[in-house]
Amino acid sequence: MGRVALVTGGTRGIGRAISERLKNDGYSVAANFGGNEEAAKLCEQELGIKCYKFDVSSYEDTGAGIKQIEADLGPVDVVINNAGITRDAPFHKMTLEQWNQVIDTDLSSAFNVTRHVWEGMRDRGFGRIVNISSINGQKGQFGQANYSAAKAGLIGFTKALAQEGAKKGITVNVVAPGYIDTDMVRAVPEKVLESIIATIPTGRLGKAEEIASVCAYLSSEEAAFINGATMTVNGAQYIAG
């Protein structure tokens, strides 16, 4: 049996592209989802993978979900922490609920998921963690104090954890996408979307498959010496120093 990969938020958008790529690369893929049953059913039917509903913002719910995945597929070797939401608002109008929802789902979820697989990875001497951040976690974005904080937090989480896992054969890296051609981005008003694309030197939105290919490489045996890195995939829209 091949290695087992868990992709959170793995049934739509970037997450689904990652799930599909890892499945095609020979992994046994578990795609987590939070609420969209229809998308999960399509994902199972079209990709031939198992989808698991649990709330990654809950430590207990995540633990139960991962226990079921490991009972069905075996120990989790690869985690793609992709689950995320937005609750945008200018800071002077942002509510505590909007702040907590995004921090819990976009940042705390990475702890909840990774903590439940970490000891097993240490014991087996192999693990791959890929945390999906964002260009807006690197440069900030108006109206996204919560989202930018969460996505920047993933970068710090990654850098610390990479040092802890290195001697046990575990790598922890970040992929920071720019603006990717997903349903969420396409829902932006056309004039706003045009203004965004105008700031991308490549002249287009990214493709979900381009994010998936980076995740697939970082999940592989060949990427064993890449650890604690932040891989920017944004068409040169933002180049971190």
Coordinates of C-alpha atoms in Angstrom, one line a residue:
M1 CA 0.0 0.0 0.0
G2 CA 1.2 3.5 -0.8
R3 CA 1.6 6.3 1.6
V4 CA -1.5 7.9 3.2
A5 CA -2.2 11.6 2.6
L6 CA -4.7 13.8 4.4
V7 CA -5.8 17.0 2.7
T8 CA -8.0 19.3 4.8
G9 CA -10.5 21.3 2.8
G10 CA -9.7 18.7 0.2
T11 CA -13.0 18.5 -1.8
R12 CA -13.1 21.9 -3.5
G13 CA -10.8 24.4 -5.2
I14 CA -7.1 24.2 -4.4
G15 CA -7.7 21.4 -2.0
R16 CA -9.5 19.2 -4.5
A17 CA -6.6 19.8 -7.0
I18 CA -4.2 18.7 -4.4
S19 CA -6.2 15.6 -3.6
E20 CA -6.4 14.7 -7.2
R21 CA -2.7 15.1 -7.8
L22 CA -1.7 13.1 -4.8
K23 CA -4.2 10.3 -5.8
N24 CA -2.7 10.3 -9.3
D25 CA 0.8 10.0 -7.7
G26 CA -0.2 6.9 -5.9
Y27 CA -1.2 8.1 -2.5
S28 CA -4.2 6.8 -0.5
V29 CA -5.9 10.1 -0.1
A30 CA -8.3 11.2 2.6
A31 CA -10.0 14.5 1.8
N32 CA -11.5 16.3 4.7
F33 CA -14.5 18.7 4.4
G34 CA -16.5 20.7 6.8
G35 CA -20.0 21.1 5.3
N36 CA -20.5 20.8 1.6
E37 CA -21.9 17.3 1.2
E38 CA -22.6 17.7 -2.5
A39 CA -19.0 18.6 -3.3
A40 CA -17.7 15.8 -1.1
K41 CA -19.9 13.3 -2.9
L42 CA -18.7 14.5 -6.3
C43 CA -15.1 14.3 -5.1
E44 CA -15.5 10.7 -4.0
Q45 CA -17.2 9.7 -7.3
E46 CA -15.0 11.6 -9.7
L47 CA -11.6 11.1 -8.0
G48 CA -12.2 7.7 -6.3
I49 CA -11.0 8.8 -2.9
K50 CA -12.5 8.7 0.6
C51 CA -13.9 12.0 2.0
Y52 CA -14.3 12.6 5.7
K53 CA -16.4 15.2 7.4
F54 CA -15.0 16.7 10.6
D55 CA -14.5 20.2 12.0
V56 CA -10.7 21.0 11.9
S57 CA -11.3 23.9 14.2
S58 CA -12.2 21.4 17.0
Y59 CA -9.3 19.4 18.5
E60 CA -11.6 16.6 19.6
D61 CA -13.5 16.3 16.3
T62 CA -10.2 16.3 14.4
G63 CA -8.8 13.5 16.6
A64 CA -11.9 11.4 16.0
G65 CA -11.7 12.1 12.2
I66 CA -8.1 11.1 12.0
K67 CA -8.7 8.0 14.0
Q68 CA -11.3 6.9 11.5
I69 CA -8.9 7.7 8.6
E70 CA -6.1 5.6 10.1
A71 CA -8.5 2.8 10.7
D72 CA -9.6 2.8 7.1
L73 CA -6.4 3.6 5.3
G74 CA -3.5 3.3 7.7
P75 CA -1.2 5.8 9.4
V76 CA -1.1 9.3 7.9
D77 CA 2.2 10.0 6.3
V78 CA 1.4 13.3 4.6
V79 CA -0.7 16.2 5.7
I80 CA -1.7 19.2 3.6
N81 CA -3.2 21.8 6.0
N82 CA -5.3 23.6 3.4
A83 CA -8.6 24.3 5.2
G84 CA -9.4 27.9 5.4
I85 CA -12.2 30.5 5.4
T86 CA -12.5 34.3 5.1
R87 CA -14.6 36.6 7.1
D88 CA -13.4 39.9 5.7
A89 CA -14.1 43.3 7.2
P90 CA -12.2 46.6 7.9
F91 CA -10.7 46.2 11.4
H92 CA -12.9 48.9 12.9
K93 CA -16.0 46.8 11.9
M94 CA -14.5 43.3 12.5
T95 CA -16.3 41.4 15.2
L96 CA -14.7 39.0 17.7
E97 CA -16.7 36.2 16.1
Q98 CA -15.2 37.0 12.7
W99 CA -11.7 37.1 14.2
N100 CA -12.1 33.8 16.1
Q101 CA -13.7 31.9 13.2
V102 CA -10.8 32.6 10.9
I103 CA -8.1 32.1 13.5
D104 CA -9.7 28.8 14.6
T105 CA -10.2 27.4 11.1
D106 CA -7.1 28.8 9.3
L107 CA -4.5 28.6 12.0
S108 CA -5.5 26.5 15.0
S109 CA -6.6 23.7 12.6
A110 CA -3.0 23.2 11.6
F111 CA -2.2 22.5 15.3
N112 CA -5.3 20.3 15.7
V113 CA -4.5 18.1 12.7
T114 CA -0.7 18.0 13.0
R115 CA -0.7 17.2 16.7
H116 CA -2.7 14.1 16.1
V117 CA -0.3 12.7 13.5
W118 CA 3.0 14.0 14.8
E119 CA 3.9 11.3 17.2
G120 CA 3.2 8.6 14.7
M121 CA 5.4 10.3 12.1
R122 CA 8.2 10.6 14.7
D123 CA 7.9 6.9 15.6
R124 CA 8.0 5.8 11.9
G125 CA 10.8 8.2 11.0
F126 CA 8.9 9.9 8.1
G127 CA 6.4 12.7 7.7
R128 CA 5.5 15.5 5.3
I129 CA 3.5 18.5 6.5
V130 CA 2.6 21.2 3.9
N131 CA 0.8 24.3 5.3
I132 CA -1.1 26.4 2.8
S133 CA -0.6 30.0 3.6
S134 CA -1.3 33.0 1.2
I135 CA 0.3 35.9 -0.4
N136 CA -1.8 38.0 2.0
G137 CA -0.1 36.2 5.0
Q138 CA 3.2 37.6 3.6
K139 CA 2.2 41.1 2.7
G140 CA -1.0 41.7 4.5
Q141 CA -4.3 42.9 2.9
F142 CA -6.8 45.6 3.7
G143 CA -9.9 44.1 5.3
Q144 CA -8.2 40.9 6.2
A145 CA -6.5 41.4 9.6
N146 CA -7.8 38.1 10.7
Y147 CA -6.9 36.1 7.6
S148 CA -3.5 37.7 7.2
A149 CA -2.7 37.0 10.8
A150 CA -3.7 33.4 10.5
K151 CA -1.8 32.8 7.3
A152 CA 1.3 34.6 8.7
G153 CA 1.0 32.5 11.8
L154 CA 1.2 29.3 9.6
I155 CA 4.6 30.5 8.4
G156 CA 5.9 30.9 12.0
F157 CA 4.4 27.6 13.0
T158 CA 6.2 25.9 10.0
K159 CA 9.6 27.4 10.8
A160 CA 9.5 26.2 14.4
L161 CA 8.1 22.8 13.7
A162 CA 10.5 22.1 10.9
Q163 CA 13.4 22.3 13.4
E164 CA 11.7 19.9 15.7
G165 CA 10.9 17.3 13.1
A166 CA 14.1 17.4 11.0
K167 CA 16.0 14.6 12.9
K168 CA 13.0 12.4 12.8
G169 CA 12.6 12.5 9.0
I170 CA 9.8 15.0 9.0
T171 CA 9.7 18.0 6.8
V172 CA 7.4 21.0 7.4
N173 CA 7.0 23.5 4.6
V174 CA 4.7 26.3 3.4
V175 CA 3.1 27.0 0.1
A176 CA 1.9 30.6 -0.2
P177 CA -0.4 30.9 -3.3
G178 CA -1.2 34.2 -4.9
Y179 CA -4.6 34.7 -6.6
I180 CA -5.7 31.4 -8.0
D181 CA -8.5 30.7 -10.5
T182 CA -11.0 29.1 -8.1
D183 CA -14.8 29.6 -7.7
M184 CA -14.0 31.9 -4.7
V185 CA -11.8 34.2 -6.7
R186 CA -14.1 34.2 -9.7
A187 CA -16.9 35.4 -7.5
V188 CA -15.1 38.7 -7.1
P189 CA -16.7 41.5 -9.2
E190 CA -15.3 41.6 -12.7
K191 CA -13.8 45.0 -12.4
V192 CA -12.1 44.1 -9.1
L193 CA -10.7 40.9 -10.6
E194 CA -9.3 42.8 -13.6
S195 CA -7.6 45.2 -11.2
I196 CA -6.1 42.3 -9.3
I197 CA -4.8 40.6 -12.5
A198 CA -3.3 43.9 -13.6
T199 CA -0.9 43.7 -10.5
I200 CA 0.3 40.2 -11.4
P201 CA 3.4 40.4 -13.7
T202 CA 2.6 37.0 -15.2
G203 CA -0.7 38.6 -16.4
R204 CA -3.1 35.9 -15.3
L205 CA -4.5 34.1 -12.3
G206 CA -2.7 31.0 -11.1
K207 CA -4.1 27.5 -11.6
A208 CA -5.0 25.2 -8.8
E209 CA -3.0 22.5 -10.5
E210 CA 0.1 24.6 -10.1
I211 CA -0.3 24.8 -6.4
A212 CA -1.0 21.0 -6.3
S213 CA 2.3 20.3 -8.2
V214 CA 4.3 22.2 -5.6
C215 CA 2.5 20.3 -2.8
A216 CA 3.2 17.0 -4.5
Y217 CA 6.9 17.7 -4.7
L218 CA 7.2 18.8 -1.1
S219 CA 5.3 15.6 -0.1
S220 CA 7.8 13.3 -1.9
E221 CA 10.9 11.5 -0.9
E222 CA 12.9 13.7 -3.2
A223 CA 12.1 16.8 -1.1
A224 CA 13.7 15.5 2.1
F225 CA 16.2 18.4 2.3
I226 CA 13.6 21.1 1.9
N227 CA 12.5 22.0 5.4
G228 CA 11.1 25.1 6.9
A229 CA 10.7 26.8 3.5
T230 CA 8.1 29.1 2.2
M231 CA 7.3 28.5 -1.5
T232 CA 5.7 31.5 -3.1
V233 CA 3.4 30.7 -6.1
N234 CA 2.1 34.0 -7.2
G235 CA 3.3 35.0 -10.6
A236 CA 5.8 37.4 -9.2
Q237 CA 3.0 39.5 -7.7
Y238 CA 4.9 39.6 -4.4
I239 CA 8.5 38.6 -3.9
A240 CA 9.4 38.1 -0.2
G241 CA 12.9 39.2 0.8

